[in-house]
Amino acid sequence: MNSSVDHLSPTTSSARFSLPSKPTPGSKPNIYERNLNKTRLSEVSAASLSFLFSEIVQYTQKRVSGINDLERRLNTLGYRVGTRVLELTAYRAEFSSKAPKREIRLLPALMAIHTQVWRAVYGRPADAIEKSVENVDEYMIIDNDPLIERHISVPRDLSGLSCSSFSAGIVEAVLDGLGFPARVTAHHTPTATHPTRATILIKFEKSVLDREDILK
Amino acid sequence: MAIFGLWVINKAGGLVYQRNFADGLAQLTSNEYLVLAGTLHGIHAITSRLSPIPGQSSGAQVIEGETFKINILLTLTGTKFILLTSPAEPASTIDVLLQKIYSTYAEKVMQNPFHTPEMPIRSEAFDVSLGALIG
């Protein structure tokens, strides 16, 4: 009796897969084979990142029906980047320091996001980190000039949209990976000196705060 | 020595951006600006075919009047940047300024996800950076 999954087996498939030929000596290795530590300092042009992000926003906007949905989708896309950022920064930290630490307390984890994650993704640390006075479970990371939003002008009918929801997704993924589940959202908070200023609001789950109290 | 205004014309000949930088200019309605831009687009198309030497001509680049000068930068994509200046403004500064305006356009307008190409430009970031560039 043939198993129903036989048609999925590669040996019975009629398609032919060809393996890539061995790289000639002297040619650059393809991107999957590059040493992760040597590429630590390599840079990407800001213009190509801006065009890519602009296309991401346009692609998402065609498929959504409102500001909240758009922000949620950007958040999801950022989440996928964030899981990989966490793995990559942890791997690179292990190679560069003798005794790499993993953050298990709340405030050091937030500081690590504020400096190391921002430096890994955007090339410079974020500008401020704040604790909310009204709610004990809310913290804020502030970026005065988010790199991805530098050239974006939100039209009047979409006012209130913050494309830094992408960065919020990155932060949410890093926090989930470190063991601090939270809901992270981004808000556009312009000031006179920084018209593109964005605030990333992090609302931790109750379990995180309970754990912090126990560990104190 | 002054910059009077800037027009940006898309490749179809429609005016997508118009701004005055000096006071005391004649106030035209938006329709009149559209007509003037379309006319200039047509003139530029005609002049790009006129050349004493057979071969490609670049089209009109400077049109001088008694009280003003029209400087035209035609980009590789067909977009035209028209800078209206006083006649005394030196050509080198105008060329540099037009290139800077073009690069500002590439950043603030083309990298803005909320801008549809060839449509009128409604970008606050573009206005602000032009204000900083020209004053």
mmCIF file of C-alpha atoms in Angstrom:
data_model
loop_
_atom_site.group_PDB
_atom_site.id
_atom_site.type_symbol
_atom_site.label_atom_id
_atom_site.label_comp_id
_atom_site.label_asym_id
_atom_site.label_seq_id
_atom_site.Cartn_x
_atom_site.Cartn_y
_atom_site.Cartn_z
ATOM 1 C CA MET A 1 0.000 0.000 0.000
ATOM 2 C CA ASN A 2 1.519 3.301 -0.994
ATOM 3 C CA SER A 3 1.799 5.791 1.795
ATOM 4 C CA SER A 4 -0.007 9.017 1.102
ATOM 5 C CA VAL A 5 3.155 11.013 1.598
ATOM 6 C CA ASP A 6 5.081 9.146 -1.077
ATOM 7 C CA HIS A 7 4.418 11.904 -3.572
ATOM 8 C CA LEU A 8 6.293 14.272 -1.290
ATOM 9 C CA SER A 9 9.446 12.181 -1.214
ATOM 10 C CA PRO A 10 12.235 13.693 -3.268
ATOM 11 C CA THR A 11 13.180 10.334 -4.772
ATOM 12 C CA THR A 12 9.818 9.907 -6.443
ATOM 13 C CA SER A 13 9.580 13.469 -7.602
ATOM 14 C CA SER A 14 10.158 14.084 -11.259
ATOM 15 C CA ALA A 15 11.726 17.493 -10.705
ATOM 16 C CA ARG A 16 15.472 17.651 -10.950
ATOM 17 C CA PHE A 17 17.451 19.645 -8.425
ATOM 18 C CA SER A 18 20.918 20.709 -9.380
ATOM 19 C CA LEU A 19 23.466 21.463 -6.717
ATOM 20 C CA PRO A 20 25.394 24.690 -7.085
ATOM 21 C CA SER A 21 28.840 24.126 -8.556
ATOM 22 C CA LYS A 22 31.803 24.318 -6.240
ATOM 23 C CA PRO A 23 33.014 27.889 -5.882
ATOM 24 C CA THR A 24 36.168 28.575 -7.886
ATOM 25 C CA PRO A 25 39.113 29.372 -5.635
ATOM 26 C CA GLY A 26 39.391 33.070 -5.097
ATOM 27 C CA SER A 27 35.709 33.877 -5.558
ATOM 28 C CA LYS A 28 33.869 35.493 -2.680
ATOM 29 C CA PRO A 29 31.818 33.058 -0.593
ATOM 30 C CA ASN A 30 28.089 33.555 -0.899
ATOM 31 C CA ILE A 31 26.254 35.320 1.884
ATOM 32 C CA TYR A 32 25.339 32.166 3.799
ATOM 33 C CA GLU A 33 28.939 31.068 4.109
ATOM 34 C CA ARG A 34 30.498 34.330 5.227
ATOM 35 C CA ASN A 35 32.039 34.360 8.666
ATOM 36 C CA LEU A 36 29.560 36.044 11.013
ATOM 37 C CA ASN A 37 32.255 37.657 13.081
ATOM 38 C CA LYS A 38 34.176 39.144 10.186
ATOM 39 C CA THR A 39 31.049 40.808 8.817
ATOM 40 C CA ARG A 40 30.287 42.466 12.113
ATOM 41 C CA LEU A 41 31.450 45.869 10.963
ATOM 42 C CA SER A 42 30.133 45.737 7.401
ATOM 43 C CA GLU A 43 27.688 48.466 6.508
ATOM 44 C CA VAL A 44 24.692 48.893 4.249
ATOM 45 C CA SER A 45 23.890 52.159 2.498
ATOM 46 C CA ALA A 46 21.191 54.144 4.271
ATOM 47 C CA ALA A 47 19.526 54.963 0.974
ATOM 48 C CA SER A 48 18.998 51.298 0.062
ATOM 49 C CA LEU A 49 17.605 50.639 3.547
ATOM 50 C CA SER A 50 15.231 53.598 3.141
ATOM 51 C CA PHE A 51 14.023 52.393 -0.251
ATOM 52 C CA LEU A 52 13.548 48.864 1.086
ATOM 53 C CA PHE A 53 11.616 50.090 4.108
ATOM 54 C CA SER A 54 9.547 52.413 1.940
ATOM 55 C CA GLU A 55 8.586 49.456 -0.227
ATOM 56 C CA ILE A 56 7.783 47.397 2.898
ATOM 57 C CA VAL A 57 5.415 50.112 4.101
ATOM 58 C CA GLN A 58 3.763 50.464 0.671
ATOM 59 C CA TYR A 59 3.369 46.680 0.346
ATOM 60 C CA THR A 60 1.777 46.487 3.796
ATOM 61 C CA GLN A 61 -0.457 49.473 3.202
ATOM 62 C CA LYS A 62 -2.056 47.875 0.147
ATOM 63 C CA ARG A 63 -3.153 44.905 2.262
ATOM 64 C CA VAL A 64 -4.518 46.574 5.367
ATOM 65 C CA SER A 65 -7.532 48.626 6.296
ATOM 66 C CA GLY A 66 -6.404 51.100 8.918
ATOM 67 C CA ILE A 67 -3.616 52.524 10.990
ATOM 68 C CA ASN A 68 -3.768 49.893 13.746
ATOM 69 C CA ASP A 69 -3.595 47.024 11.305
ATOM 70 C CA LEU A 70 -0.680 48.655 9.484
ATOM 71 C CA GLU A 71 1.213 49.127 12.743
ATOM 72 C CA ARG A 72 0.485 45.551 13.751
ATOM 73 C CA ARG A 73 1.802 44.167 10.484
ATOM 74 C CA LEU A 74 4.964 46.284 10.676
ATOM 75 C CA ASN A 75 5.338 44.987 14.232
ATOM 76 C CA THR A 76 5.125 41.396 12.965
ATOM 77 C CA LEU A 77 7.737 42.052 10.301
ATOM 78 C CA GLY A 78 10.010 43.645 12.889
ATOM 79 C CA TYR A 79 9.476 40.642 15.142
ATOM 80 C CA ARG A 80 11.018 38.396 12.536
ATOM 81 C CA VAL A 81 14.047 40.645 12.298
ATOM 82 C CA GLY A 82 14.295 40.845 16.083
ATOM 83 C CA THR A 83 14.586 37.090 16.673
ATOM 84 C CA ARG A 84 17.542 36.985 14.307
ATOM 85 C CA VAL A 85 19.102 40.125 15.781
ATOM 86 C CA LEU A 86 19.061 38.559 19.228
ATOM 87 C CA GLU A 87 20.719 35.358 18.010
ATOM 88 C CA LEU A 88 23.326 37.246 16.029
ATOM 89 C CA THR A 89 24.274 39.690 18.780
ATOM 90 C CA ALA A 90 24.477 36.859 21.338
ATOM 91 C CA TYR A 91 26.711 34.830 19.003
ATOM 92 C CA ARG A 92 28.980 37.788 18.295
ATOM 93 C CA ALA A 93 29.144 38.745 21.999
ATOM 94 C CA GLU A 94 30.332 35.241 22.823
ATOM 95 C CA PHE A 95 33.220 35.539 20.430
ATOM 96 C CA SER A 96 34.360 38.982 21.451
ATOM 97 C CA SER A 97 34.296 38.769 25.234
ATOM 98 C CA LYS A 98 35.735 36.201 27.600
ATOM 99 C CA ALA A 99 32.688 35.835 29.840
ATOM 100 C CA PRO A 100 29.577 36.964 28.016
ATOM 101 C CA LYS A 101 26.659 37.585 30.275
ATOM 102 C CA ARG A 102 23.045 36.859 29.647
ATOM 103 C CA GLU A 103 20.687 39.433 31.082
ATOM 104 C CA ILE A 104 18.207 37.959 33.532
ATOM 105 C CA ARG A 105 17.120 41.127 35.326
ATOM 106 C CA LEU A 106 14.720 43.658 33.864
ATOM 107 C CA LEU A 107 16.724 46.845 33.888
ATOM 108 C CA PRO A 108 19.997 45.375 32.496
ATOM 109 C CA ALA A 109 17.955 43.729 29.726
ATOM 110 C CA LEU A 110 16.406 47.060 28.806
ATOM 111 C CA MET A 111 19.822 48.715 28.874
ATOM 112 C CA ALA A 112 21.176 45.983 26.585
ATOM 113 C CA ILE A 113 18.358 46.676 24.131
ATOM 114 C CA HIS A 114 18.889 50.411 24.404
ATOM 115 C CA THR A 115 22.576 50.174 23.498
ATOM 116 C CA GLN A 116 23.552 46.874 21.902
ATOM 117 C CA VAL A 117 20.477 46.029 19.875
ATOM 118 C CA TRP A 118 20.112 49.583 18.602
ATOM 119 C CA ARG A 119 23.805 49.663 17.753
ATOM 120 C CA ALA A 120 23.561 46.354 15.911
ATOM 121 C CA VAL A 121 20.533 47.402 13.880
ATOM 122 C CA TYR A 122 20.881 51.165 13.442
ATOM 123 C CA GLY A 123 24.543 51.837 14.137
ATOM 124 C CA ARG A 124 24.086 54.018 17.210
ATOM 125 C CA PRO A 125 22.490 53.604 20.674
ATOM 126 C CA ALA A 126 18.993 54.903 21.297
ATOM 127 C CA ASP A 127 18.613 58.266 22.920
ATOM 128 C CA ALA A 128 16.768 57.726 26.193
ATOM 129 C CA ILE A 129 15.217 55.108 28.373
ATOM 130 C CA GLU A 130 12.464 56.057 30.787
ATOM 131 C CA LYS A 131 10.203 54.478 33.340
ATOM 132 C CA SER A 132 6.589 55.461 33.404
ATOM 133 C CA VAL A 133 5.359 57.113 36.590
ATOM 134 C CA GLU A 134 1.720 56.127 36.220
ATOM 135 C CA ASN A 135 2.112 52.416 35.486
ATOM 136 C CA VAL A 136 4.734 50.301 37.148
ATOM 137 C CA ASP A 137 4.898 47.864 34.235
ATOM 138 C CA GLU A 138 5.628 50.414 31.513
ATOM 139 C CA TYR A 139 9.005 51.522 30.200
ATOM 140 C CA MET A 140 9.894 53.684 27.231
ATOM 141 C CA ILE A 141 12.818 53.759 24.824
ATOM 142 C CA ILE A 142 13.107 57.011 22.921
ATOM 143 C CA ASP A 143 14.805 57.580 19.587
ATOM 144 C CA ASN A 144 15.115 61.209 18.546
ATOM 145 C CA ASP A 145 15.856 60.487 14.913
ATOM 146 C CA PRO A 146 14.874 56.944 13.915
ATOM 147 C CA LEU A 147 16.887 55.915 10.874
ATOM 148 C CA ILE A 148 14.022 54.211 9.091
ATOM 149 C CA GLU A 149 11.695 57.185 9.537
ATOM 150 C CA ARG A 150 14.104 59.866 8.454
ATOM 151 C CA HIS A 151 12.518 60.498 5.073
ATOM 152 C CA ILE A 152 8.936 59.537 5.817
ATOM 153 C CA SER A 153 6.227 62.206 5.833
ATOM 154 C CA VAL A 154 2.958 60.769 7.054
ATOM 155 C CA PRO A 155 -0.017 62.317 5.220
ATOM 156 C CA ARG A 156 -2.691 64.044 7.251
ATOM 157 C CA ASP A 157 -5.277 61.277 6.874
ATOM 158 C CA LEU A 158 -2.913 58.791 8.477
ATOM 159 C CA SER A 159 -1.715 61.033 11.286
ATOM 160 C CA GLY A 160 -0.883 59.065 14.381
ATOM 161 C CA LEU A 161 0.847 56.338 12.394
ATOM 162 C CA SER A 162 4.302 55.505 13.589
ATOM 163 C CA CYS A 163 6.445 53.467 11.215
ATOM 164 C CA SER A 164 8.720 52.778 14.178
ATOM 165 C CA SER A 165 6.283 49.925 14.839
ATOM 166 C CA PHE A 166 8.929 48.000 12.935
ATOM 167 C CA SER A 167 11.498 48.842 15.643
ATOM 168 C CA ALA A 168 8.862 47.992 18.251
ATOM 169 C CA GLY A 169 8.594 44.539 16.696
ATOM 170 C CA ILE A 170 12.360 44.121 16.919
ATOM 171 C CA VAL A 171 12.280 45.061 20.622
ATOM 172 C CA GLU A 172 9.370 42.719 21.273
ATOM 173 C CA ALA A 173 11.210 39.793 19.710
ATOM 174 C CA VAL A 174 14.394 40.489 21.676
ATOM 175 C CA LEU A 175 12.430 40.715 24.931
ATOM 176 C CA ASP A 176 10.564 37.496 24.168
ATOM 177 C CA GLY A 177 13.858 35.795 23.426
ATOM 178 C CA LEU A 178 15.381 37.000 26.708
ATOM 179 C CA GLY A 179 12.395 35.779 28.651
ATOM 180 C CA PHE A 180 10.543 39.053 29.294
ATOM 181 C CA PRO A 181 7.231 38.788 27.460
ATOM 182 C CA ALA A 182 5.802 42.218 26.788
ATOM 183 C CA ARG A 183 3.537 44.194 24.501
ATOM 184 C CA VAL A 184 5.569 46.779 22.611
ATOM 185 C CA THR A 185 4.089 49.638 20.626
ATOM 186 C CA ALA A 186 5.555 52.709 18.967
ATOM 187 C CA HIS A 187 4.236 56.251 19.119
ATOM 188 C CA HIS A 188 5.130 59.325 17.154
ATOM 189 C CA THR A 189 6.055 62.036 19.661
ATOM 190 C CA PRO A 190 7.549 64.969 17.767
ATOM 191 C CA THR A 191 9.191 67.881 19.524
ATOM 192 C CA ALA A 192 10.366 71.215 18.163
ATOM 193 C CA THR A 193 13.967 70.057 17.810
ATOM 194 C CA HIS A 194 13.234 66.487 16.729
ATOM 195 C CA PRO A 195 10.244 66.311 14.404
ATOM 196 C CA THR A 196 10.607 62.575 13.793
ATOM 197 C CA ARG A 197 11.053 61.558 17.438
ATOM 198 C CA ALA A 198 9.556 58.159 18.251
ATOM 199 C CA THR A 199 8.769 56.582 21.603
ATOM 200 C CA ILE A 200 8.666 52.822 21.977
ATOM 201 C CA LEU A 201 6.370 51.863 24.805
ATOM 202 C CA ILE A 202 7.062 48.519 26.495
ATOM 203 C CA LYS A 203 4.346 47.047 28.669
ATOM 204 C CA PHE A 204 5.565 43.977 30.521
ATOM 205 C CA GLU A 205 3.354 41.073 31.468
ATOM 206 C CA LYS A 206 2.536 40.554 35.098
ATOM 207 C CA SER A 207 4.676 37.410 35.294
ATOM 208 C CA VAL A 208 7.788 39.444 34.537
ATOM 209 C CA LEU A 209 7.144 41.907 37.351
ATOM 210 C CA ASP A 210 6.325 39.137 39.818
ATOM 211 C CA ARG A 211 9.592 37.420 38.933
ATOM 212 C CA GLU A 212 11.487 40.673 39.427
ATOM 213 C CA ASP A 213 9.967 41.111 42.873
ATOM 214 C CA ILE A 214 10.952 37.595 43.874
ATOM 215 C CA LEU A 215 14.492 38.045 42.648
ATOM 216 C CA LYS A 216 14.957 41.347 44.477
ATOM 217 C CA MET B 1 21.025 87.722 -6.368
ATOM 218 C CA ALA B 2 18.004 85.797 -5.295
ATOM 219 C CA ILE B 3 16.100 82.616 -5.816
ATOM 220 C CA PHE B 4 12.551 83.403 -6.803
ATOM 221 C CA GLY B 5 10.970 79.989 -7.058
ATOM 222 C CA LEU B 6 11.198 76.287 -7.715
ATOM 223 C CA TRP B 7 9.015 74.124 -9.941
ATOM 224 C CA VAL B 8 9.193 70.362 -10.320
ATOM 225 C CA ILE B 9 7.653 68.876 -13.458
ATOM 226 C CA ASN B 10 7.064 65.151 -13.891
ATOM 227 C CA LYS B 11 7.910 63.260 -17.056
ATOM 228 C CA ALA B 12 4.426 63.732 -18.482
ATOM 229 C CA GLY B 13 4.676 67.507 -18.222
ATOM 230 C CA GLY B 14 2.459 68.000 -15.183
ATOM 231 C CA LEU B 15 3.484 70.305 -12.383
ATOM 232 C CA VAL B 16 4.023 68.331 -9.183
ATOM 233 C CA TYR B 17 5.606 70.975 -6.982
ATOM 234 C CA GLN B 18 5.675 74.741 -6.989
ATOM 235 C CA ARG B 19 7.042 77.093 -4.357
ATOM 236 C CA ASN B 20 8.005 80.735 -4.144
ATOM 237 C CA PHE B 21 10.978 81.810 -2.101
ATOM 238 C CA ALA B 22 10.881 85.585 -2.470
ATOM 239 C CA ASP B 23 8.271 88.230 -1.743
ATOM 240 C CA GLY B 24 6.894 90.671 -4.230
ATOM 241 C CA LEU B 25 6.332 88.148 -6.975
ATOM 242 C CA ALA B 26 3.165 88.207 -9.059
ATOM 243 C CA GLN B 27 0.523 86.005 -7.517
ATOM 244 C CA LEU B 28 -0.681 83.410 -9.997
ATOM 245 C CA THR B 29 -3.501 80.952 -9.556
ATOM 246 C CA SER B 30 -2.596 77.279 -9.412
ATOM 247 C CA ASN B 31 -4.165 76.797 -12.818
ATOM 248 C CA GLU B 32 -1.872 79.409 -14.315
ATOM 249 C CA TYR B 33 1.133 77.624 -12.836
ATOM 250 C CA LEU B 34 -0.054 74.365 -14.392
ATOM 251 C CA VAL B 35 -0.410 76.019 -17.779
ATOM 252 C CA LEU B 36 3.029 77.637 -17.572
ATOM 253 C CA ALA B 37 4.640 74.369 -16.536
ATOM 254 C CA GLY B 38 3.000 72.504 -19.404
ATOM 255 C CA THR B 39 4.158 75.194 -21.829
ATOM 256 C CA LEU B 40 7.694 75.013 -20.527
ATOM 257 C CA HIS B 41 7.647 71.222 -20.829
ATOM 258 C CA GLY B 42 6.622 71.581 -24.484
ATOM 259 C CA ILE B 43 9.286 74.187 -25.190
ATOM 260 C CA HIS B 44 11.916 71.978 -23.612
ATOM 261 C CA ALA B 45 10.797 69.068 -25.779
ATOM 262 C CA ILE B 46 11.096 71.222 -28.920
ATOM 263 C CA THR B 47 14.506 72.598 -27.996
ATOM 264 C CA SER B 48 15.813 69.100 -27.343
ATOM 265 C CA ARG B 49 15.340 68.400 -31.057
ATOM 266 C CA LEU B 50 16.903 71.641 -32.273
ATOM 267 C CA SER B 51 20.633 71.520 -32.803
ATOM 268 C CA PRO B 52 22.962 72.964 -35.445
ATOM 269 C CA ILE B 53 25.027 69.800 -35.106
ATOM 270 C CA PRO B 54 23.054 66.684 -35.983
ATOM 271 C CA GLY B 55 22.807 64.562 -32.924
ATOM 272 C CA GLN B 56 21.369 64.837 -29.503
ATOM 273 C CA SER B 57 20.739 68.200 -27.934
ATOM 274 C CA SER B 58 20.261 68.584 -24.231
ATOM 275 C CA GLY B 59 17.213 70.804 -24.473
ATOM 276 C CA ALA B 60 16.993 74.293 -23.028
ATOM 277 C CA GLN B 61 19.037 74.663 -19.874
ATOM 278 C CA VAL B 62 18.913 78.403 -19.232
ATOM 279 C CA ILE B 63 16.324 80.883 -20.458
ATOM 280 C CA GLU B 64 17.220 84.472 -19.620
ATOM 281 C CA GLY B 65 14.960 87.460 -19.473
ATOM 282 C CA GLU B 66 15.644 90.992 -18.373
ATOM 283 C CA THR B 67 14.529 90.524 -14.786
ATOM 284 C CA PHE B 68 14.806 86.801 -14.319
ATOM 285 C CA LYS B 69 16.556 83.611 -15.355
ATOM 286 C CA ILE B 70 14.980 80.160 -15.763
ATOM 287 C CA ASN B 71 17.367 77.267 -15.026
ATOM 288 C CA ILE B 72 16.289 73.805 -16.022
ATOM 289 C CA LEU B 73 17.759 70.532 -14.812
ATOM 290 C CA LEU B 74 16.549 67.530 -16.773
ATOM 291 C CA THR B 75 17.189 64.303 -14.902
ATOM 292 C CA LEU B 76 17.722 60.856 -16.414
ATOM 293 C CA THR B 77 14.172 59.893 -15.465
ATOM 294 C CA GLY B 78 12.543 62.794 -17.288
ATOM 295 C CA THR B 79 11.769 64.840 -14.196
ATOM 296 C CA LYS B 80 12.559 68.539 -14.606
ATOM 297 C CA PHE B 81 13.668 70.874 -11.850
ATOM 298 C CA ILE B 82 13.041 74.524 -12.778
ATOM 299 C CA LEU B 83 14.752 77.182 -10.693
ATOM 300 C CA LEU B 84 13.669 80.782 -11.204
ATOM 301 C CA THR B 85 16.399 83.207 -10.153
ATOM 302 C CA SER B 86 17.543 86.760 -10.614
ATOM 303 C CA PRO B 87 19.721 87.282 -13.702
ATOM 304 C CA ALA B 88 22.830 88.038 -11.658
ATOM 305 C CA GLU B 89 22.965 84.680 -9.920
ATOM 306 C CA PRO B 90 26.188 82.861 -10.957
ATOM 307 C CA ALA B 91 25.772 79.664 -12.935
ATOM 308 C CA SER B 92 28.038 77.581 -10.732
ATOM 309 C CA THR B 93 26.002 78.154 -7.585
ATOM 310 C CA ILE B 94 22.811 77.430 -9.472
ATOM 311 C CA ASP B 95 24.143 74.118 -10.802
ATOM 312 C CA VAL B 96 25.259 73.081 -7.338
ATOM 313 C CA LEU B 97 21.926 74.141 -5.885
ATOM 314 C CA LEU B 98 19.958 72.224 -8.512
ATOM 315 C CA GLN B 99 21.965 69.080 -7.794
ATOM 316 C CA LYS B 100 21.337 69.494 -4.075
ATOM 317 C CA ILE B 101 17.621 69.966 -4.716
ATOM 318 C CA TYR B 102 17.659 66.801 -6.827
ATOM 319 C CA SER B 103 19.326 64.814 -4.070
ATOM 320 C CA THR B 104 16.885 66.207 -1.492
ATOM 321 C CA TYR B 105 14.067 65.137 -3.828
ATOM 322 C CA ALA B 106 15.569 61.646 -4.090
ATOM 323 C CA GLU B 107 15.629 61.364 -0.321
ATOM 324 C CA LYS B 108 12.510 63.047 0.958
ATOM 325 C CA VAL B 109 10.150 62.345 -1.906
ATOM 326 C CA MET B 110 11.238 59.063 -3.466
ATOM 327 C CA GLN B 111 12.021 57.347 -0.161
ATOM 328 C CA ASN B 112 8.691 58.400 1.298
ATOM 329 C CA PRO B 113 6.328 55.415 1.171
ATOM 330 C CA PHE B 114 3.304 57.700 1.129
ATOM 331 C CA HIS B 115 4.254 59.403 -2.111
ATOM 332 C CA THR B 116 2.919 58.077 -5.406
ATOM 333 C CA PRO B 117 5.433 58.682 -8.191
ATOM 334 C CA GLU B 118 4.443 61.355 -10.768
ATOM 335 C CA MET B 119 1.755 62.698 -8.416
ATOM 336 C CA PRO B 120 1.822 66.138 -6.717
ATOM 337 C CA ILE B 121 4.333 66.249 -3.893
ATOM 338 C CA ARG B 122 2.774 66.685 -0.438
ATOM 339 C CA SER B 123 5.710 66.055 1.825
ATOM 340 C CA GLU B 124 6.418 68.139 4.878
ATOM 341 C CA ALA B 125 9.950 66.781 5.092
ATOM 342 C CA PHE B 126 10.632 67.991 1.528
ATOM 343 C CA ASP B 127 9.312 71.470 2.349
ATOM 344 C CA VAL B 128 11.385 71.716 5.505
ATOM 345 C CA SER B 129 14.618 70.560 3.898
ATOM 346 C CA LEU B 130 14.097 72.880 0.900
ATOM 347 C CA GLY B 131 13.585 75.739 3.310
ATOM 348 C CA ALA B 132 16.881 74.874 4.975
ATOM 349 C CA LEU B 133 18.632 74.584 1.616
ATOM 350 C CA ILE B 134 17.354 77.758 -0.017
ATOM 351 C CA GLY B 135 16.138 79.847 2.892
#
